[in-house]
XYZ file of C-alpha atoms in Angstrom:
773
model
C 39.254 12.680 -133.046
C 41.572 15.679 -133.201
C 39.578 17.445 -130.506
C 39.882 14.462 -128.141
C 43.606 14.234 -128.817
C 44.044 17.938 -128.161
C 42.159 17.586 -124.868
C 44.335 14.663 -123.797
C 47.437 16.596 -124.814
C 46.251 19.625 -122.826
C 45.554 17.527 -119.752
C 48.919 15.828 -120.048
C 50.591 19.204 -120.392
C 48.808 20.534 -117.308
C 49.806 17.459 -115.318
C 53.393 17.740 -116.559
C 53.553 21.404 -115.632
C 52.063 20.634 -112.224
C 54.569 17.833 -111.613
C 57.441 20.096 -112.636
C 56.181 22.850 -110.358
C 55.715 20.440 -107.483
C 58.762 18.223 -107.703
C 61.469 20.297 -109.382
C 64.325 21.224 -107.025
C 63.524 24.287 -104.912
C 66.433 24.588 -102.437
C 65.518 28.185 -101.604
C 62.176 27.035 -100.175
C 63.848 24.316 -98.131
C 66.253 26.888 -96.698
C 63.449 29.356 -95.973
C 61.288 26.814 -94.194
C 64.188 25.594 -92.066
C 65.502 29.031 -91.075
C 65.728 29.777 -87.383
C 63.125 31.665 -85.391
C 63.455 33.476 -82.121
C 62.891 31.673 -78.850
C 60.043 32.800 -76.601
C 60.803 32.086 -72.948
C 57.708 32.108 -70.754
C 57.238 31.794 -67.025
C 55.278 28.929 -65.475
C 51.986 30.768 -66.102
C 52.661 31.504 -69.769
C 53.765 35.126 -69.257
C 56.674 35.975 -71.540
C 59.988 36.654 -69.831
C 62.112 37.263 -72.891
C 62.248 36.780 -76.637
C 65.623 35.741 -78.000
C 66.283 36.821 -81.645
C 66.759 34.236 -84.361
C 70.186 32.843 -85.142
C 70.815 35.550 -87.761
C 70.047 38.306 -85.234
C 66.646 39.175 -86.725
C 63.683 39.602 -84.408
C 61.528 36.824 -85.757
C 59.027 34.677 -83.846
C 57.005 31.719 -85.011
C 53.293 31.493 -84.303
C 51.050 28.852 -85.807
C 48.006 30.114 -87.676
C 45.788 28.885 -84.869
C 47.617 31.229 -82.444
C 46.930 34.359 -84.525
C 43.477 35.902 -84.002
C 41.169 35.261 -86.957
C 40.215 38.940 -87.078
C 43.835 40.001 -87.474
C 44.393 37.404 -90.207
C 41.348 38.647 -92.118
C 42.475 42.286 -91.893
C 45.844 41.431 -93.447
C 44.333 39.159 -96.135
C 41.801 41.810 -97.178
C 44.525 44.468 -97.191
C 46.899 42.451 -99.397
C 45.036 39.748 -101.338
C 41.257 39.469 -100.956
C 41.026 36.584 -103.457
C 43.822 34.648 -101.748
C 41.775 31.492 -101.270
C 40.557 31.281 -104.905
C 43.536 32.056 -107.137
C 46.410 29.607 -107.905
C 49.124 31.981 -106.738
C 48.695 34.582 -109.460
C 45.552 36.732 -109.533
C 44.791 37.428 -113.222
C 41.869 39.681 -112.297
C 44.117 41.799 -110.075
C 46.771 41.915 -112.809
C 44.226 43.167 -115.361
C 42.857 45.780 -112.985
C 46.321 46.971 -112.057
C 47.360 47.235 -115.691
C 44.237 49.276 -116.507
C 44.858 51.718 -113.617
C 48.525 52.112 -114.446
C 47.803 52.791 -118.156
C 45.173 55.395 -117.292
C 47.518 57.151 -114.884
C 50.530 56.946 -117.106
C 52.589 55.631 -114.213
C 52.650 52.733 -111.759
C 50.000 53.413 -109.108
C 49.239 49.869 -107.967
C 50.625 46.372 -108.122
C 49.045 42.962 -108.317
C 51.260 40.890 -106.042
C 49.368 38.204 -104.206
C 50.293 36.899 -100.768
C 51.815 33.887 -102.494
C 53.889 36.129 -104.768
C 55.086 38.151 -101.768
C 56.143 34.911 -100.080
C 57.898 33.831 -103.301
C 59.863 37.081 -103.213
C 60.872 36.379 -99.605
C 61.907 32.829 -100.449
C 63.926 33.811 -103.539
C 64.365 37.543 -104.041
C 64.076 38.700 -107.672
C 65.215 41.760 -109.506
C 62.875 44.528 -110.608
C 61.188 44.839 -113.949
C 59.195 42.478 -116.108
C 61.679 39.629 -115.797
C 61.571 39.790 -112.030
C 57.777 39.741 -112.022
C 57.701 36.718 -114.304
C 60.118 34.801 -112.042
C 58.069 35.861 -109.029
C 54.846 34.590 -110.622
C 56.547 31.343 -111.597
C 57.745 30.783 -108.030
C 54.280 31.611 -106.721
C 52.853 28.815 -108.864
C 55.547 26.476 -107.518
C 54.572 27.382 -103.959
C 50.886 26.754 -104.627
C 51.762 23.353 -106.121
C 53.768 22.353 -103.054
C 52.044 23.953 -100.073
C 48.530 24.291 -98.772
C 46.906 27.707 -98.480
C 47.268 27.417 -94.707
C 50.998 26.764 -94.953
C 51.487 29.646 -97.391
C 49.571 32.052 -95.181
C 51.425 30.867 -92.095
C 54.858 31.323 -93.681
C 53.915 34.760 -94.988
C 52.514 36.044 -91.684
C 55.651 34.906 -89.880
C 57.978 36.470 -92.454
C 56.499 39.867 -93.377
C 59.385 42.376 -93.375
C 58.466 45.322 -91.137
C 61.857 47.046 -91.113
C 63.847 47.832 -87.943
C 65.276 44.280 -88.093
C 61.801 42.840 -87.418
C 60.159 40.113 -89.481
C 56.731 38.608 -89.064
C 53.491 39.702 -87.452
C 54.243 37.970 -84.079
C 57.579 39.763 -83.639
C 56.172 43.133 -84.761
C 53.237 42.835 -82.360
C 55.595 42.094 -79.497
C 58.069 44.855 -80.401
C 55.505 47.590 -80.916
C 52.769 46.746 -78.414
C 54.566 44.562 -75.866
C 52.073 41.722 -76.206
C 51.945 38.291 -77.857
C 50.286 38.059 -81.249
C 47.437 36.075 -79.685
C 46.331 39.374 -78.078
C 46.409 41.407 -81.294
C 43.079 43.103 -81.991
C 41.674 44.339 -85.299
C 42.530 48.022 -84.756
C 46.212 47.327 -84.149
C 46.144 44.838 -87.023
C 45.119 47.655 -89.350
C 48.050 49.782 -88.130
C 50.496 46.944 -88.710
C 48.930 45.983 -92.073
C 49.875 49.365 -93.466
C 53.460 49.328 -92.197
C 55.144 46.829 -94.633
C 54.341 49.001 -97.658
C 56.744 51.727 -96.491
C 58.159 50.697 -93.096
C 60.193 53.845 -92.545
C 57.081 55.997 -93.078
C 54.191 53.914 -91.743
C 55.755 52.262 -88.671
C 53.605 53.607 -85.778
C 56.673 53.871 -83.558
C 58.528 56.038 -86.083
C 55.766 58.183 -87.544
C 52.451 57.925 -85.767
C 50.698 60.555 -87.819
C 51.535 58.907 -91.149
C 50.771 55.458 -89.746
C 47.329 56.535 -88.527
C 46.561 58.307 -91.804
C 47.460 55.228 -93.888
C 45.607 52.872 -91.537
C 42.510 55.103 -91.741
C 42.616 54.976 -95.547
C 42.952 51.204 -95.377
C 40.078 50.953 -92.924
C 37.753 52.948 -95.152
C 38.763 50.974 -98.253
C 38.098 47.677 -96.508
C 34.981 49.043 -94.758
C 36.346 48.140 -91.331
C 34.653 51.093 -89.627
C 37.620 51.977 -87.415
C 37.556 55.573 -86.180
C 40.508 57.911 -86.266
C 40.407 58.140 -82.459
C 40.709 54.352 -82.128
C 43.704 54.302 -84.433
C 45.378 57.192 -82.583
C 44.911 55.420 -79.247
C 46.427 52.244 -80.657
C 49.351 54.118 -82.207
C 49.946 55.826 -78.880
C 50.736 52.431 -77.357
C 53.481 51.743 -79.877
C 57.050 51.662 -78.595
C 58.288 55.186 -77.795
C 61.460 56.801 -79.060
C 64.529 56.728 -76.847
C 67.830 58.568 -77.072
C 68.926 59.535 -80.599
C 65.418 58.753 -81.863
C 65.965 55.006 -81.563
C 62.868 52.909 -80.973
C 62.606 51.393 -77.531
C 61.487 47.832 -78.153
C 58.512 46.854 -76.009
C 59.471 43.177 -76.102
C 59.786 41.913 -72.499
C 63.155 41.418 -70.826
C 62.499 39.908 -67.406
C 64.801 37.848 -65.169
C 67.797 38.236 -67.523
C 70.250 36.272 -65.360
C 67.767 33.405 -65.250
C 67.183 33.373 -69.012
C 70.900 33.720 -69.756
C 71.618 30.795 -67.465
C 68.946 28.769 -69.206
C 70.199 29.588 -72.694
C 73.710 28.526 -71.752
C 72.669 25.048 -70.591
C 72.486 23.684 -74.139
C 69.476 21.584 -73.133
C 66.713 23.576 -74.850
C 64.818 21.749 -77.559
C 64.320 23.437 -80.962
C 60.916 24.733 -79.894
C 59.599 28.255 -80.537
C 58.243 28.533 -76.975
C 59.463 27.101 -73.690
C 57.709 27.242 -70.327
C 60.034 27.716 -67.405
C 59.563 27.203 -63.677
C 59.966 30.901 -62.851
C 57.013 32.835 -61.407
C 57.205 36.345 -62.867
C 54.808 37.857 -60.320
C 56.937 36.563 -57.472
C 60.132 37.537 -59.316
C 58.991 41.148 -59.630
C 57.970 41.217 -55.965
C 61.403 39.928 -54.949
C 63.134 42.509 -57.153
C 61.112 45.316 -55.545
C 62.036 44.098 -52.053
C 65.702 44.008 -53.032
C 65.533 47.460 -54.601
C 63.867 48.915 -51.499
C 66.391 47.480 -49.047
C 69.437 48.363 -51.162
C 68.266 51.971 -51.438
C 68.848 52.373 -47.705
C 72.393 50.935 -47.960
C 73.746 53.008 -50.849
C 75.998 55.036 -48.558
C 77.439 51.811 -47.097
C 78.770 50.551 -50.469
C 76.237 47.750 -50.440
C 75.159 48.197 -54.049
C 73.950 44.799 -55.185
C 72.119 41.669 -54.207
C 70.788 38.351 -55.425
C 67.795 36.172 -54.569
C 67.085 32.508 -55.283
C 63.821 30.741 -54.399
C 63.334 27.009 -54.885
C 60.299 24.769 -54.468
C 61.467 21.966 -52.208
C 59.412 19.088 -53.587
C 60.554 19.535 -57.193
C 63.626 21.790 -57.132
C 61.748 24.206 -59.415
C 63.309 27.682 -59.439
C 60.559 30.225 -58.686
C 62.741 33.355 -58.292
C 66.193 34.026 -59.758
C 67.458 37.594 -59.360
C 71.161 37.819 -60.159
C 71.677 41.510 -59.373
C 69.807 44.718 -58.658
C 69.709 45.626 -62.347
C 71.095 43.968 -65.460
C 71.634 47.421 -66.989
C 73.615 48.870 -64.057
C 77.089 48.696 -65.583
C 78.513 50.987 -62.899
C 77.948 48.227 -60.329
C 78.582 45.275 -62.702
C 74.900 44.413 -62.946
C 75.459 41.675 -65.526
C 77.384 39.544 -63.017
C 75.214 36.710 -61.730
C 75.133 37.059 -57.941
C 73.440 33.675 -57.605
C 76.590 31.962 -58.863
C 79.443 34.237 -57.785
C 81.357 33.047 -54.717
C 81.675 35.054 -51.519
C 82.325 34.341 -47.855
C 79.012 33.229 -46.268
C 79.789 33.953 -42.629
C 77.659 31.889 -40.273
C 75.557 30.332 -43.058
C 77.757 27.219 -43.011
C 77.051 26.503 -39.330
C 73.832 24.477 -39.868
C 75.775 21.962 -41.954
C 78.500 21.695 -39.297
C 75.910 21.007 -36.610
C 74.142 18.477 -38.848
C 77.448 16.636 -39.259
C 77.889 16.710 -35.476
C 74.450 15.171 -34.955
C 75.238 12.410 -37.420
C 78.548 11.851 -35.618
C 76.836 11.261 -32.276
C 76.366 14.677 -30.677
C 72.943 15.406 -29.200
C 70.964 18.668 -29.095
C 71.451 18.742 -25.304
C 75.240 18.480 -25.318
C 77.024 21.383 -23.661
C 79.438 23.436 -25.753
C 81.796 25.982 -24.141
C 81.265 29.607 -25.068
C 84.285 31.026 -23.276
C 87.533 32.701 -24.434
C 89.341 30.000 -26.424
C 92.292 29.508 -28.723
C 92.033 26.979 -31.532
C 94.273 25.758 -34.293
C 97.552 23.914 -34.605
C 100.788 25.792 -35.163
C 98.896 29.069 -35.634
C 96.464 30.323 -33.023
C 92.876 31.094 -34.013
C 90.900 33.180 -31.511
C 87.226 33.543 -32.465
C 84.725 35.805 -30.757
C 80.970 36.162 -30.887
C 79.127 38.793 -32.873
C 78.122 40.633 -29.691
C 81.598 40.262 -28.074
C 80.083 38.431 -25.096
C 80.701 34.953 -23.705
C 77.813 32.821 -22.521
C 79.655 30.063 -20.665
C 78.169 26.575 -20.996
C 75.655 26.573 -23.853
C 73.423 23.785 -25.053
C 74.025 22.544 -28.609
C 70.572 23.777 -29.677
C 71.087 27.285 -28.320
C 74.596 27.537 -29.787
C 73.257 26.944 -33.310
C 70.008 28.907 -33.020
C 71.909 31.899 -31.597
C 74.790 31.434 -34.080
C 77.519 31.555 -31.439
C 81.009 31.429 -32.922
C 83.168 29.802 -30.264
C 80.970 26.683 -29.874
C 81.004 26.271 -33.677
C 84.811 26.301 -33.823
C 84.880 23.969 -30.799
C 82.713 21.500 -32.749
C 84.896 21.760 -35.847
C 88.021 21.047 -33.799
C 86.451 17.809 -32.563
C 84.947 16.710 -35.882
C 87.962 17.668 -37.988
C 88.259 20.211 -40.793
C 88.735 17.474 -43.400
C 85.549 15.700 -42.310
C 83.578 18.946 -42.593
C 85.067 19.693 -46.016
C 84.013 16.262 -47.270
C 80.545 16.715 -45.774
C 80.068 20.054 -47.547
C 81.240 18.556 -50.833
C 78.711 15.729 -50.440
C 76.009 18.412 -50.091
C 76.981 19.977 -53.423
C 79.581 22.610 -52.478
C 81.865 22.354 -55.491
C 83.600 25.514 -54.304
C 84.857 23.616 -51.245
C 85.997 20.695 -53.399
C 88.182 23.033 -55.450
C 90.145 23.973 -52.303
C 90.014 20.700 -50.404
C 92.583 20.704 -47.638
C 93.086 24.455 -47.839
C 90.736 25.445 -45.030
C 91.333 25.880 -41.325
C 89.292 26.339 -38.189
C 87.767 29.485 -39.695
C 85.684 27.244 -41.979
C 83.212 26.924 -39.102
C 82.577 30.666 -39.378
C 82.405 30.731 -43.167
C 85.810 31.992 -44.274
C 85.543 29.884 -47.448
C 83.950 31.316 -50.601
C 80.709 29.682 -51.743
C 77.808 30.691 -53.985
C 74.234 31.535 -53.096
C 73.125 28.668 -55.328
C 75.217 26.172 -53.357
C 73.844 27.475 -50.068
C 70.212 27.329 -51.177
C 70.544 23.847 -52.617
C 72.218 22.538 -49.463
C 69.819 24.393 -47.129
C 66.877 22.759 -48.916
C 68.166 19.439 -47.540
C 66.717 20.318 -44.118
C 63.044 20.453 -45.191
C 63.714 17.621 -47.692
C 64.777 15.044 -45.129
C 68.511 15.352 -45.802
C 68.606 15.363 -49.612
C 69.576 18.625 -51.383
C 67.370 19.726 -54.265
C 68.548 19.669 -57.878
C 67.534 22.943 -59.504
C 64.936 22.645 -62.268
C 64.521 25.489 -64.761
C 61.897 24.193 -67.212
C 58.474 22.847 -66.323
C 57.657 19.285 -67.277
C 56.893 19.196 -70.989
C 57.921 22.839 -71.296
C 60.640 22.525 -73.937
C 63.675 20.576 -72.753
C 65.583 18.426 -75.206
C 66.842 16.130 -72.466
C 63.999 14.742 -70.412
C 60.966 16.774 -69.474
C 62.944 19.222 -67.401
C 66.241 21.047 -67.402
C 68.062 20.286 -64.174
C 70.964 22.462 -63.162
C 72.973 20.138 -60.961
C 76.715 20.181 -61.500
C 77.306 18.186 -58.311
C 76.804 14.505 -57.737
C 74.923 14.787 -54.444
C 73.653 11.855 -52.426
C 71.917 11.645 -49.073
C 74.874 12.605 -46.899
C 72.623 13.945 -44.150
C 70.341 11.681 -42.126
C 66.608 12.487 -41.857
C 67.191 12.749 -38.086
C 69.838 15.469 -38.459
C 67.832 17.301 -41.134
C 64.674 17.376 -39.013
C 66.466 18.398 -35.833
C 68.417 21.237 -37.474
C 65.167 22.522 -38.989
C 63.594 22.355 -35.527
C 66.493 24.285 -33.958
C 66.507 27.007 -36.597
C 62.750 27.406 -36.106
C 63.113 27.749 -32.321
C 62.523 31.384 -31.362
C 63.319 30.785 -27.703
C 66.739 29.310 -28.403
C 67.448 32.120 -30.854
C 66.946 34.797 -28.188
C 70.456 34.494 -26.664
C 72.098 35.679 -29.861
C 69.424 37.758 -31.569
C 66.861 38.866 -28.999
C 63.274 38.999 -30.301
C 64.463 39.206 -33.961
C 61.207 40.533 -35.456
C 62.444 39.909 -39.003
C 62.405 36.163 -38.266
C 59.105 36.088 -36.354
C 56.746 34.664 -38.981
C 53.127 33.639 -38.481
C 53.886 30.257 -40.029
C 56.530 27.622 -39.233
C 59.798 28.671 -40.844
C 63.516 28.168 -40.260
C 66.185 30.832 -40.803
C 69.951 31.224 -40.805
C 71.768 34.480 -41.374
C 75.407 35.251 -41.987
C 77.769 38.212 -42.150
C 81.194 38.006 -43.737
C 84.261 39.688 -42.295
C 84.120 43.500 -42.538
C 80.373 43.182 -43.321
C 81.163 42.968 -47.044
C 78.546 40.286 -47.580
C 75.303 39.808 -45.679
C 73.188 36.708 -46.171
C 69.929 35.108 -45.155
C 68.589 31.613 -45.758
C 64.999 30.710 -44.970
C 62.755 27.720 -45.536
C 59.316 26.337 -44.933
C 58.233 22.817 -45.670
C 57.473 23.866 -49.259
C 60.057 26.514 -50.195
C 63.678 27.545 -49.634
C 64.838 31.151 -50.053
C 68.363 32.566 -50.211
C 69.339 36.253 -50.217
C 72.802 37.786 -50.654
C 73.619 41.490 -50.429
C 76.971 43.216 -50.896
C 78.994 44.435 -53.870
C 80.793 42.794 -56.766
C 83.844 45.049 -56.553
C 85.159 43.733 -53.234
C 85.142 47.231 -51.710
C 85.064 47.406 -47.929
C 81.636 48.298 -46.616
C 81.325 51.639 -44.844
C 79.820 51.386 -41.383
C 78.037 48.300 -40.076
C 75.286 46.488 -41.894
C 73.271 43.654 -40.487
C 72.003 40.329 -41.769
C 68.554 41.310 -40.529
C 68.190 43.211 -43.825
C 68.346 40.181 -46.143
C 66.429 38.274 -43.452
C 63.508 40.676 -43.918
C 63.491 39.937 -47.636
C 63.590 36.174 -47.040
C 60.797 36.392 -44.478
C 58.557 38.501 -46.706
C 59.115 36.210 -49.681
C 58.228 33.124 -47.652
C 55.092 34.881 -46.416
C 54.065 35.661 -49.996
C 54.771 32.085 -51.077
C 52.810 30.574 -48.212
C 49.890 32.889 -48.909
C 49.839 32.068 -52.629
C 50.770 28.397 -52.594
C 49.388 27.340 -49.229
C 45.719 27.977 -49.947
C 43.504 25.181 -48.728
C 46.132 23.842 -46.327
C 45.796 23.699 -42.538
C 46.225 27.081 -40.773
C 49.804 27.722 -39.720
C 51.249 25.216 -42.157
C 53.422 22.175 -41.608
C 56.627 22.299 -39.565
C 59.637 23.325 -41.651
C 61.300 19.958 -41.158
C 58.176 17.935 -41.909
C 57.062 14.937 -39.884
C 59.009 13.653 -36.889
C 61.436 10.925 -38.025
C 61.032 7.463 -36.562
C 63.093 6.491 -33.536
C 63.208 9.919 -31.852
C 61.973 10.395 -28.321
C 61.432 13.429 -26.132
C 62.961 13.776 -22.644
C 63.034 16.322 -19.877
C 66.472 17.847 -19.353
C 68.189 20.440 -17.190
C 68.309 23.735 -19.028
C 71.843 24.422 -17.755
C 73.711 21.096 -17.932
C 71.710 19.424 -20.695
C 71.588 16.242 -18.612
C 68.441 14.437 -17.556
C 66.629 16.809 -15.180
C 67.214 15.992 -11.512
C 65.381 16.974 -8.337
C 67.550 20.085 -7.760
C 67.408 21.546 -11.289
C 65.620 24.952 -11.201
C 65.119 25.093 -14.955
C 63.733 22.208 -16.971
C 62.728 21.794 -20.591
C 62.144 19.040 -23.112
C 64.481 17.938 -25.878
C 64.508 15.378 -28.694
C 66.918 12.452 -28.636
C 67.960 9.535 -30.770
C 68.908 7.125 -27.949
C 71.409 4.978 -29.795
C 73.579 7.987 -30.643
C 73.384 10.187 -27.557
C 76.843 11.481 -26.660
C 75.458 12.431 -23.273
C 75.332 8.716 -22.475
C 78.985 8.285 -23.396
C 80.004 11.431 -21.557
C 78.288 10.491 -18.331
C 78.916 6.768 -18.338
C 75.315 5.646 -18.792
C 74.199 2.728 -20.976
C 71.662 2.406 -23.825
C 71.391 6.111 -24.340
C 70.044 6.775 -20.848
C 71.580 10.010 -19.575
C 72.650 10.321 -16.007
C 70.705 12.766 -13.887
C 72.134 16.282 -13.683
C 75.329 16.415 -11.612
C 75.732 20.191 -11.778
C 72.936 21.014 -9.344
C 73.754 19.664 -5.875
C 71.180 20.780 -3.383
C 71.366 24.553 -3.342
C 74.809 24.627 -4.967
C 75.734 24.714 -8.649
C 79.067 23.121 -9.561
C 80.479 23.770 -13.049
C 83.285 21.963 -14.858
C 86.578 23.629 -14.040
C 87.092 25.227 -17.485
C 84.352 27.712 -16.547
C 86.207 29.098 -13.525
C 87.375 32.331 -15.175
C 84.004 32.877 -16.828
C 82.216 32.471 -13.482
C 84.548 34.870 -11.690
C 84.526 37.541 -14.386
C 80.754 37.388 -14.713
C 80.282 37.307 -10.946
C 77.879 34.422 -11.302
C 76.826 32.168 -8.456
C 78.408 28.724 -8.270
C 81.840 27.190 -8.191
C 83.957 24.819 -10.251
C 85.218 21.346 -9.481
C 88.896 22.327 -9.401
C 88.736 25.165 -6.850
C 91.303 24.867 -4.045
C 94.916 24.753 -5.275
C 95.376 21.015 -5.550
C 98.677 20.430 -7.315
C 97.362 17.573 -9.392
C 94.523 19.631 -10.920
C 96.219 22.888 -11.887
C 96.656 23.649 -15.596
C 96.930 26.490 -18.108
C 93.900 26.622 -20.349
C 95.110 29.519 -22.539
C 97.278 29.811 -24.543
C 97.602 26.293 -25.883
C 101.001 24.635 -26.153
C 102.942 25.724 -29.271
C 100.537 28.478 -30.269
C 101.764 31.151 -32.683
C 100.389 34.707 -32.435
C 100.846 37.562 -34.878
C 101.160 41.242 -34.070
C 98.605 43.379 -35.885
C 100.580 45.990 -37.886
C 97.567 48.315 -37.842
C 97.644 48.551 -34.018
C 100.216 49.917 -31.610
C 102.481 47.188 -30.300
C 102.057 48.158 -26.661
C 98.296 47.931 -27.069
C 98.332 44.236 -28.008
C 98.249 41.388 -25.503
C 97.292 37.752 -25.043
C 95.123 36.249 -22.368
C 96.719 33.716 -20.018
C 93.971 31.758 -18.317
C 94.570 29.080 -15.709
C 92.522 26.852 -13.383
C 93.303 24.854 -10.253
C 95.668 27.371 -8.686
C 95.293 29.017 -5.298
C 94.511 32.657 -4.653
C 98.193 33.629 -5.138
C 99.028 32.292 -8.615
C 102.320 33.828 -9.788
C 102.974 34.190 -13.530
C 106.564 33.911 -14.833
C 107.496 34.640 -18.455
C 110.921 33.610 -19.747
C 112.057 33.089 -16.139
C 111.027 36.546 -14.885
C 108.061 37.327 -12.678
C 105.414 39.063 -14.802
C 102.555 39.331 -12.334
C 99.759 37.453 -10.608
C 96.539 35.791 -11.733
C 93.451 37.748 -10.828
C 90.567 36.211 -8.928
C 89.245 34.739 -12.189
C 92.559 32.998 -12.896
C 93.435 35.386 -15.725
C 96.572 37.394 -16.532
C 96.935 39.720 -19.529
C 100.432 39.604 -21.054
C 101.655 42.308 -23.475
C 102.906 40.864 -26.767
C 106.574 40.964 -27.730
C 108.059 39.185 -30.736
C 109.944 35.955 -30.171
C 109.596 32.520 -28.589
C 108.409 32.563 -24.999
C 107.807 30.193 -22.113
C 105.319 30.973 -19.360
C 104.658 29.049 -16.176
C 102.462 29.567 -13.152
C 102.895 28.380 -9.593
C 101.115 28.992 -6.299
C 101.793 28.629 -2.577
C 100.374 25.088 -2.584
C 103.045 23.844 -4.997
C 100.777 23.738 -8.062
C 102.764 24.404 -11.229
C 102.058 24.393 -14.988
C 103.820 25.785 -18.063
C 103.257 26.519 -21.727
C 105.353 27.595 -24.727
C 104.196 30.005 -27.445
C 105.563 32.327 -30.112
C 104.777 35.885 -31.204
C 105.612 36.967 -34.758
């Protein structure tokens, strides 16, 4: 009876002890389990871009037991606690053996801490001595009562202190061998298994000889059969020493501007690993292209650059290079060139021409490329990149060749405010911040915008008029919001029609129309359909290139972050080469299995567009006397040619410029014809008093003397039409001279308000007032 009672009492005591161990408060364990781990940021293919330390600054990664190779786990278990799976947290056999060896030696030569006891010490550190060991054993029993062996092993492997601010086998593997723990082999496991005992001595990056010696002893004790040569080879791969004998961490640090941008979104879920949209292989290729091109521009003060590549269908960011080098402090390498704002030059022109198409212009409309003065109270006198004037130019050619004067002419007719609002609707927040503060120079890109804004808006052309929203994280890759992280600070809608988007893409893909401004342009001559637009800011401080295929959009900026004036002349063909090469690589990698040549950059032809034959000079419907004919796309209901020529239902009138063997231009081209010695005449030739007028300067214009130039070397162009051969020019009542045969007179500038008038022998007379400041 007493024996049965004693047995019941023993069982009850065991159960009570177990319940106390399992359910008694253990706040230290709760805190340990919930502590933060580093964030592993991978590219779309699972290649690690960067590992962000835990919240306390410690390099600590989490890897589930299933992610750690079984061989590596077994090496560490056998090295630390070979009876781990059979003892209850305290190994009495190991304690007895350790006590025997210590007594025989007369000093402490071995311990008996189990893996569970080591974890207990990590969860709640104890003091040294017998009391500390008793508390450690007690906590080990509590851990065994609360957690499974798998959980205990997992927590221990992810928390082993290796020194050098590194905790856990995953973080140590990454720091020392530059690889994820899933790629840890048994030889390297043996090296790392020896390190925690004396990290300062056995860390293979700090003392390879001692680390190899200790790992060899461990290998022989565990009968792992590793050779000394194998261990030396593995130790040789450990992170090398840098300046002042500091260890150079082998943990990856790729695309830092991209990862910094991602970390600052606040949309990352509490996940140990996230999979981003970036393609590291493509990123590294883009960085090499940028490095190569910038090396040739070092003497020009072009010291930095940025590249952004977006997949059009999803908005996924495939390349994000914010500068030449994150570590180049001399050239402010930590500044994100994708987001910084600079003047884009001609890169805004495609959006201006798209607005014009949606406002009723047609690709065959004629735009004047002749000396012109624009603006209201202050005169604005643009010129082309090549300092030449091309006379009447078709809308398509003006955009493809990036001619400046036609662009400003368009902006004058559409209105600066309308263009500002259009850019804002496409996602240009930089324009919104200065709404109403731009002038006619906006057509030529004198506003400051970011590469990101340009790429997003440019993607609208291959996307049927809708700009892409940038996506940083792949679906299901670790976002706390939806399945992706979208970087879209602008509320964009479809401001651009599919018709305008397709037609602009077609124009910017047209090599023939590009020839007037760029010649053969080999950098833009791809073997696949692609559209391009380049830009150069004033003084060549910033050079840009935008490129797109049906599947991808690329943007490249090159310049400097300091605002220093560039030395010499640089060209936008340099970033254009990068954009072209990147698109070629993308099409080769992503376009496998698709039809040869690829799909047109703008996609399929929108409904309601028809093709017509036109005169290559006048842009009107080709007539019987037109020597040059070509075909152009039209949307009949919105053809301005119909309005201009008085036709109905979008049917253009036949060309009125070619009359038999004679070519008759509108009268504003008189000076251009005469100065270029081109065949033909203008409508207003002949000195009829009712048709004479002064084309330049415009009434009320204000000009400014350039303080950097000699005053007597500065002049304005007076250009008139409709006067006879003897057109006399009077300024402030005094005879100043005569018009030349082109109807032009060059007047030296003097400060003050002036009045000029012209008259001829036929009685034709016209005047204009202007001011010089």
